[in-house]
C-alpha cells in the first residue's frame, strides 16, 4: 500500500502534535537542509569553473 506525501504528513502530525512537535517547521528544515546538501557541490563546481586558471 502506497501513501501520498499528504497522508504521510497527516499521520506524522497526528503523533507529533500531542508531543508539541511542530511538523511543518521540521519538514521545512529538512527540505532546506536537503537542498543545501544538493546545491553545495554544484556551487563549488561553479566557483571552480569561474576561478582564474593558472598558466602552465
PDB file of N, CA, C and O in Angstrom:
ATOM      1  N   UNK A   1       0.840  -1.184   0.000  1.00  0.00           N
ATOM      2  CA  UNK A   1       0.000   0.000   0.000  1.00  0.00           C
ATOM      3  C   UNK A   1       0.884   1.246   0.000  1.00  0.00           C
ATOM      4  O   UNK A   1       1.788   1.378   0.819  1.00  0.00           O
ATOM      5  N   UNK A   2       0.619   2.137  -0.911  1.00  0.00           N
ATOM      6  CA  UNK A   2       1.392   3.377  -1.007  1.00  0.00           C
ATOM      7  C   UNK A   2       0.574   4.525  -0.433  1.00  0.00           C
ATOM      8  O   UNK A   2      -0.637   4.578  -0.590  1.00  0.00           O
ATOM      9  N   UNK A   3       1.274   5.445   0.199  1.00  0.00           N
ATOM     10  CA  UNK A   3       0.631   6.628   0.775  1.00  0.00           C
ATOM     11  C   UNK A   3       1.150   7.862   0.062  1.00  0.00           C
ATOM     12  O   UNK A   3       2.310   7.915  -0.344  1.00  0.00           O
ATOM     13  N   UNK A   4       0.295   8.849  -0.055  1.00  0.00           N
ATOM     14  CA  UNK A   4       0.719  10.121  -0.633  1.00  0.00           C
ATOM     15  C   UNK A   4       1.505  10.901   0.416  1.00  0.00           C
ATOM     16  O   UNK A   4       1.382  10.634   1.617  1.00  0.00           O
ATOM     17  N   UNK A   5       2.301  11.882  -0.034  1.00  0.00           N
ATOM     18  CA  UNK A   5       3.007  12.723   0.938  1.00  0.00           C
ATOM     19  C   UNK A   5       2.062  13.402   1.935  1.00  0.00           C
ATOM     20  O   UNK A   5       2.385  13.529   3.113  1.00  0.00           O
ATOM     21  N   UNK A   6       0.881  13.792   1.476  1.00  0.00           N
ATOM     22  CA  UNK A   6      -0.085  14.432   2.379  1.00  0.00           C
ATOM     23  C   UNK A   6      -0.576  13.454   3.441  1.00  0.00           C
ATOM     24  O   UNK A   6      -0.754  13.824   4.602  1.00  0.00           O
ATOM     25  N   UNK A   7      -0.788  12.198   3.044  1.00  0.00           N
ATOM     26  CA  UNK A   7      -1.235  11.190   4.012  1.00  0.00           C
ATOM     27  C   UNK A   7      -0.142  10.903   5.042  1.00  0.00           C
ATOM     28  O   UNK A   7      -0.421  10.748   6.235  1.00  0.00           O
ATOM     29  N   UNK A   8       1.092  10.855   4.589  1.00  0.00           N
ATOM     30  CA  UNK A   8       2.214  10.620   5.498  1.00  0.00           C
ATOM     31  C   UNK A   8       2.335  11.776   6.480  1.00  0.00           C
ATOM     32  O   UNK A   8       2.478  11.570   7.687  1.00  0.00           O
ATOM     33  N   UNK A   9       2.256  13.007   5.949  1.00  0.00           N
ATOM     34  CA  UNK A   9       2.360  14.185   6.823  1.00  0.00           C
ATOM     35  C   UNK A   9       1.231  14.190   7.849  1.00  0.00           C
ATOM     36  O   UNK A   9       1.458  14.468   9.029  1.00  0.00           O
ATOM     37  N   UNK A  10       0.019  13.858   7.437  1.00  0.00           N
ATOM     38  CA  UNK A  10      -1.116  13.834   8.359  1.00  0.00           C
ATOM     39  C   UNK A  10      -0.901  12.806   9.460  1.00  0.00           C
ATOM     40  O   UNK A  10      -1.189  13.072  10.640  1.00  0.00           O
ATOM     41  N   UNK A  11      -0.373  11.642   9.112  1.00  0.00           N
ATOM     42  CA  UNK A  11      -0.122  10.609  10.114  1.00  0.00           C
ATOM     43  C   UNK A  11       0.963  11.048  11.092  1.00  0.00           C
ATOM     44  O   UNK A  11       0.840  10.842  12.299  1.00  0.00           O
ATOM     45  N   UNK A  12       2.016  11.669  10.575  1.00  0.00           N
ATOM     46  CA  UNK A  12       3.094  12.149  11.439  1.00  0.00           C
ATOM     47  C   UNK A  12       2.569  13.246  12.359  1.00  0.00           C
ATOM     48  O   UNK A  12       2.868  13.259  13.560  1.00  0.00           O
ATOM     49  N   UNK A  13       1.766  14.162  11.824  1.00  0.00           N
ATOM     50  CA  UNK A  13       1.209  15.233  12.645  1.00  0.00           C
ATOM     51  C   UNK A  13       0.326  14.684  13.754  1.00  0.00           C
ATOM     52  O   UNK A  13       0.335  15.198  14.873  1.00  0.00           O
ATOM     53  N   UNK A  14      -0.407  13.637  13.455  1.00  0.00           N
ATOM     54  CA  UNK A  14      -1.309  13.040  14.432  1.00  0.00           C
ATOM     55  C   UNK A  14      -0.529  12.550  15.658  1.00  0.00           C
ATOM     56  O   UNK A  14      -1.006  12.636  16.785  1.00  0.00           O
ATOM     57  N   UNK A  15       0.670  12.056  15.421  1.00  0.00           N
ATOM     58  CA  UNK A  15       1.502  11.568  16.524  1.00  0.00           C
ATOM     59  C   UNK A  15       2.311  12.702  17.157  1.00  0.00           C
ATOM     60  O   UNK A  15       2.467  12.767  18.374  1.00  0.00           O
ATOM     61  N   UNK A  16       2.834  13.601  16.329  1.00  0.00           N
ATOM     62  CA  UNK A  16       3.770  14.619  16.804  1.00  0.00           C
ATOM     63  C   UNK A  16       3.107  15.777  17.544  1.00  0.00           C
ATOM     64  O   UNK A  16       3.663  16.285  18.517  1.00  0.00           O
ATOM     65  N   UNK A  17       1.948  16.209  17.099  1.00  0.00           N
ATOM     66  CA  UNK A  17       1.319  17.386  17.703  1.00  0.00           C
ATOM     67  C   UNK A  17       1.037  17.232  19.195  1.00  0.00           C
ATOM     68  O   UNK A  17       1.295  18.157  19.957  1.00  0.00           O
ATOM     69  N   UNK A  18       0.529  16.077  19.662  1.00  0.00           N
ATOM     70  CA  UNK A  18       0.333  15.945  21.115  1.00  0.00           C
ATOM     71  C   UNK A  18       1.644  16.044  21.903  1.00  0.00           C
ATOM     72  O   UNK A  18       1.641  16.374  23.083  1.00  0.00           O
ATOM     73  N   UNK A  19       2.756  15.780  21.232  1.00  0.00           N
ATOM     74  CA  UNK A  19       4.065  15.867  21.881  1.00  0.00           C
ATOM     75  C   UNK A  19       4.659  17.268  21.786  1.00  0.00           C
ATOM     76  O   UNK A  19       5.756  17.520  22.278  1.00  0.00           O
ATOM     77  N   UNK A  20       3.943  18.181  21.110  1.00  0.00           N
ATOM     78  CA  UNK A  20       4.410  19.559  20.982  1.00  0.00           C
ATOM     79  C   UNK A  20       5.452  19.751  19.894  1.00  0.00           C
ATOM     80  O   UNK A  20       6.203  20.723  19.919  1.00  0.00           O
ATOM     81  N   UNK A  21       5.507  18.837  18.936  1.00  0.00           N
ATOM     82  CA  UNK A  21       6.488  18.933  17.847  1.00  0.00           C
ATOM     83  C   UNK A  21       5.835  19.630  16.661  1.00  0.00           C
ATOM     84  O   UNK A  21       4.766  19.221  16.203  1.00  0.00           O
ATOM     85  N   UNK A  22       6.477  20.682  16.170  1.00  0.00           N
ATOM     86  CA  UNK A  22       5.974  21.429  15.015  1.00  0.00           C
ATOM     87  C   UNK A  22       6.444  20.730  13.741  1.00  0.00           C
ATOM     88  O   UNK A  22       7.577  20.894  13.310  1.00  0.00           O
ATOM     89  N   UNK A  23       5.576  19.926  13.163  1.00  0.00           N
ATOM     90  CA  UNK A  23       5.926  19.126  11.991  1.00  0.00           C
ATOM     91  C   UNK A  23       6.285  20.024  10.803  1.00  0.00           C
ATOM     92  O   UNK A  23       7.250  19.748  10.090  1.00  0.00           O
ATOM     93  N   UNK A  24       5.534  21.096  10.590  1.00  0.00           N
ATOM     94  CA  UNK A  24       5.814  21.978   9.460  1.00  0.00           C
ATOM     95  C   UNK A  24       7.215  22.572   9.550  1.00  0.00           C
ATOM     96  O   UNK A  24       7.938  22.629   8.559  1.00  0.00           O
ATOM     97  N   UNK A  25       7.613  22.997  10.735  1.00  0.00           N
ATOM     98  CA  UNK A  25       8.949  23.566  10.907  1.00  0.00           C
ATOM     99  C   UNK A  25      10.013  22.497  10.672  1.00  0.00           C
ATOM    100  O   UNK A  25      11.042  22.757  10.038  1.00  0.00           O
ATOM    101  N   UNK A  26       9.784  21.297  11.157  1.00  0.00           N
ATOM    102  CA  UNK A  26      10.745  20.209  10.969  1.00  0.00           C
ATOM    103  C   UNK A  26      10.870  19.847   9.491  1.00  0.00           C
ATOM    104  O   UNK A  26      11.963  19.615   8.991  1.00  0.00           O
ATOM    105  N   UNK A  27       9.732  19.786   8.795  1.00  0.00           N
ATOM    106  CA  UNK A  27       9.772  19.478   7.366  1.00  0.00           C
ATOM    107  C   UNK A  27      10.489  20.576   6.589  1.00  0.00           C
ATOM    108  O   UNK A  27      11.289  20.298   5.688  1.00  0.00           O
ATOM    109  N   UNK A  28      10.202  21.820   6.927  1.00  0.00           N
ATOM    110  CA  UNK A  28      10.838  22.949   6.259  1.00  0.00           C
ATOM    111  C   UNK A  28      12.358  22.880   6.446  1.00  0.00           C
ATOM    112  O   UNK A  28      13.124  23.041   5.501  1.00  0.00           O
ATOM    113  N   UNK A  29      12.792  22.609   7.677  1.00  0.00           N
ATOM    114  CA  UNK A  29      14.223  22.495   7.962  1.00  0.00           C
ATOM    115  C   UNK A  29      14.834  21.331   7.187  1.00  0.00           C
ATOM    116  O   UNK A  29      15.925  21.462   6.611  1.00  0.00           O
ATOM    117  N   UNK A  30      14.147  20.206   7.137  1.00  0.00           N
ATOM    118  CA  UNK A  30      14.659  19.043   6.412  1.00  0.00           C
ATOM    119  C   UNK A  30      14.777  19.334   4.918  1.00  0.00           C
ATOM    120  O   UNK A  30      15.768  18.960   4.280  1.00  0.00           O
ATOM    121  N   UNK A  31      13.801  20.021   4.371  1.00  0.00           N
ATOM    122  CA  UNK A  31      13.835  20.362   2.939  1.00  0.00           C
ATOM    123  C   UNK A  31      14.966  21.340   2.663  1.00  0.00           C
ATOM    124  O   UNK A  31      15.725  21.172   1.701  1.00  0.00           O
ATOM    125  N   UNK A  32      15.108  22.364   3.499  1.00  0.00           N
ATOM    126  CA  UNK A  32      16.183  23.341   3.314  1.00  0.00           C
ATOM    127  C   UNK A  32      17.550  22.675   3.406  1.00  0.00           C
ATOM    128  O   UNK A  32      18.442  22.953   2.600  1.00  0.00           O
ATOM    129  N   UNK A  33      17.712  21.764   4.353  1.00  0.00           N
ATOM    130  CA  UNK A  33      18.983  21.049   4.503  1.00  0.00           C
ATOM    131  C   UNK A  33      19.252  20.176   3.296  1.00  0.00           C
ATOM    132  O   UNK A  33      20.375  20.126   2.777  1.00  0.00           O
ATOM    133  N   UNK A  34      18.234  19.509   2.810  1.00  0.00           N
ATOM    134  CA  UNK A  34      18.377  18.649   1.640  1.00  0.00           C
ATOM    135  C   UNK A  34      18.793  19.467   0.414  1.00  0.00           C
ATOM    136  O   UNK A  34      19.690  19.063  -0.334  1.00  0.00           O
ATOM    137  N   UNK A  35      18.164  20.604   0.224  1.00  0.00           N
ATOM    138  CA  UNK A  35      18.507  21.467  -0.914  1.00  0.00           C
ATOM    139  C   UNK A  35      19.938  21.969  -0.780  1.00  0.00           C
ATOM    140  O   UNK A  35      20.703  21.955  -1.743  1.00  0.00           O
ATOM    141  N   UNK A  36      20.321  22.381   0.413  1.00  0.00           N
ATOM    142  CA  UNK A  36      21.681  22.876   0.645  1.00  0.00           C
ATOM    143  C   UNK A  36      22.704  21.779   0.390  1.00  0.00           C
ATOM    144  O   UNK A  36      23.734  22.015  -0.243  1.00  0.00           O
ATOM    145  N   UNK A  37      22.433  20.567   0.867  1.00  0.00           N
ATOM    146  CA  UNK A  37      23.360  19.451   0.645  1.00  0.00           C
ATOM    147  C   UNK A  37      23.490  19.119  -0.838  1.00  0.00           C
ATOM    148  O   UNK A  37      24.556  18.723  -1.296  1.00  0.00           O
ATOM    149  N   UNK A  38      22.409  19.284  -1.591  1.00  0.00           N
ATOM    150  CA  UNK A  38      22.449  19.030  -3.032  1.00  0.00           C
ATOM    151  C   UNK A  38      23.175  20.161  -3.761  1.00  0.00           C
ATOM    152  O   UNK A  38      23.948  19.922  -4.683  1.00  0.00           O
ATOM    153  N   UNK A  39      22.948  21.388  -3.318  1.00  0.00           N
ATOM    154  CA  UNK A  39      23.485  22.550  -4.025  1.00  0.00           C
ATOM    155  C   UNK A  39      24.952  22.811  -3.733  1.00  0.00           C
ATOM    156  O   UNK A  39      25.662  23.360  -4.575  1.00  0.00           O
ATOM    157  N   UNK A  40      25.438  22.418  -2.563  1.00  0.00           N
ATOM    158  CA  UNK A  40      26.816  22.730  -2.163  1.00  0.00           C
ATOM    159  C   UNK A  40      27.847  22.252  -3.186  1.00  0.00           C
ATOM    160  O   UNK A  40      28.685  23.037  -3.629  1.00  0.00           O
ATOM    161  N   UNK A  41      27.837  20.976  -3.627  1.00  0.00           N
ATOM    162  CA  UNK A  41      28.842  20.552  -4.607  1.00  0.00           C
ATOM    163  C   UNK A  41      28.666  21.252  -5.962  1.00  0.00           C
ATOM    164  O   UNK A  41      29.643  21.522  -6.658  1.00  0.00           O
ATOM    165  N   UNK A  42      27.437  21.554  -6.315  1.00  0.00           N
ATOM    166  CA  UNK A  42      27.199  22.260  -7.579  1.00  0.00           C
ATOM    167  C   UNK A  42      27.782  23.670  -7.516  1.00  0.00           C
ATOM    168  O   UNK A  42      28.398  24.146  -8.468  1.00  0.00           O
ATOM    169  N   UNK A  43      27.582  24.338  -6.376  1.00  0.00           N
ATOM    170  CA  UNK A  43      28.104  25.687  -6.194  1.00  0.00           C
ATOM    171  C   UNK A  43      29.633  25.658  -6.223  1.00  0.00           C
ATOM    172  O   UNK A  43      30.273  26.507  -6.844  1.00  0.00           O
ATOM    173  N   UNK A  44      30.234  24.665  -5.573  1.00  0.00           N
ATOM    174  CA  UNK A  44      31.694  24.543  -5.563  1.00  0.00           C
ATOM    175  C   UNK A  44      32.226  24.326  -6.973  1.00  0.00           C
ATOM    176  O   UNK A  44      33.247  24.906  -7.360  1.00  0.00           O
ATOM    177  N   UNK A  45      31.536  23.520  -7.756  1.00  0.00           N
ATOM    178  CA  UNK A  45      31.960  23.272  -9.140  1.00  0.00           C
ATOM    179  C   UNK A  45      31.857  24.556  -9.968  1.00  0.00           C
ATOM    180  O   UNK A  45      32.739  24.846 -10.782  1.00  0.00           O
ATOM    181  N   UNK A  46      30.794  25.322  -9.764  1.00  0.00           N
ATOM    182  CA  UNK A  46      30.639  26.596 -10.478  1.00  0.00           C
ATOM    183  C   UNK A  46      31.754  27.561 -10.105  1.00  0.00           C
ATOM    184  O   UNK A  46      32.325  28.229 -10.966  1.00  0.00           O
ATOM    185  N   UNK A  47      32.060  27.648  -8.816  1.00  0.00           N
ATOM    186  CA  UNK A  47      33.108  28.552  -8.367  1.00  0.00           C
ATOM    187  C   UNK A  47      34.472  28.127  -8.923  1.00  0.00           C
ATOM    188  O   UNK A  47      35.267  28.967  -9.321  1.00  0.00           O
ATOM    189  N   UNK A  48      34.712  26.832  -8.969  1.00  0.00           N
ATOM    190  CA  UNK A  48      35.982  26.338  -9.517  1.00  0.00           C
ATOM    191  C   UNK A  48      36.080  26.644 -11.006  1.00  0.00           C
ATOM    192  O   UNK A  48      37.151  26.996 -11.504  1.00  0.00           O
ATOM    193  N   UNK A  49      34.958  26.538 -11.706  1.00  0.00           N
ATOM    194  CA  UNK A  49      34.961  26.809 -13.142  1.00  0.00           C
ATOM    195  C   UNK A  49      35.199  28.297 -13.424  1.00  0.00           C
ATOM    196  O   UNK A  49      35.784  28.659 -14.455  1.00  0.00           O
ATOM    197  N   UNK A  50      34.760  29.163 -12.500  1.00  0.00           N
ATOM    198  CA  UNK A  50      34.913  30.596 -12.703  1.00  0.00           C
ATOM    199  C   UNK A  50      36.232  31.141 -12.157  1.00  0.00           C
ATOM    200  O   UNK A  50      36.588  32.285 -12.438  1.00  0.00           O
ATOM    201  N   UNK A  51      36.950  30.325 -11.387  1.00  0.00           N
ATOM    202  CA  UNK A  51      38.210  30.789 -10.802  1.00  0.00           C
ATOM    203  C   UNK A  51      39.245  30.969 -11.911  1.00  0.00           C
ATOM    204  O   UNK A  51      39.246  30.263 -12.911  1.00  0.00           O
ATOM    205  N   UNK A  52      40.133  31.951 -11.735  1.00  0.00           N
ATOM    206  CA  UNK A  52      41.188  32.147 -12.735  1.00  0.00           C
ATOM    207  C   UNK A  52      42.041  30.886 -12.840  1.00  0.00           C
ATOM    208  O   UNK A  52      42.374  30.263 -11.839  1.00  0.00           O
ATOM    209  N   UNK A  53      42.349  30.522 -14.053  1.00  0.00           N
ATOM    210  CA  UNK A  53      43.140  29.324 -14.296  1.00  0.00           C
ATOM    211  C   UNK A  53      44.627  29.682 -14.294  1.00  0.00           C
ATOM    212  O   UNK A  53      45.023  30.709 -14.842  1.00  0.00           O
ATOM    213  N   UNK A  54      45.435  28.843 -13.656  1.00  0.00           N
ATOM    214  CA  UNK A  54      46.887  29.067 -13.618  1.00  0.00           C
ATOM    215  C   UNK A  54      47.480  28.713 -14.979  1.00  0.00           C
ATOM    216  O   UNK A  54      47.088  27.729 -15.598  1.00  0.00           O
ATOM    217  N   UNK A  55      48.387  29.528 -15.423  1.00  0.00           N
ATOM    218  CA  UNK A  55      49.047  29.242 -16.695  1.00  0.00           C
ATOM    219  C   UNK A  55      50.208  28.292 -16.448  1.00  0.00           C
ATOM    220  O   UNK A  55      50.983  28.442 -15.520  1.00  0.00           O
ATOM    221  N   UNK A  56      50.304  27.298 -17.289  1.00  0.00           N
ATOM    222  CA  UNK A  56      51.357  26.289 -17.108  1.00  0.00           C
ATOM    223  C   UNK A  56      52.481  26.555 -18.081  1.00  0.00           C
ATOM    224  O   UNK A  56      52.360  26.919 -19.171  1.00  0.00           O
TER     225      UNK A  56
END
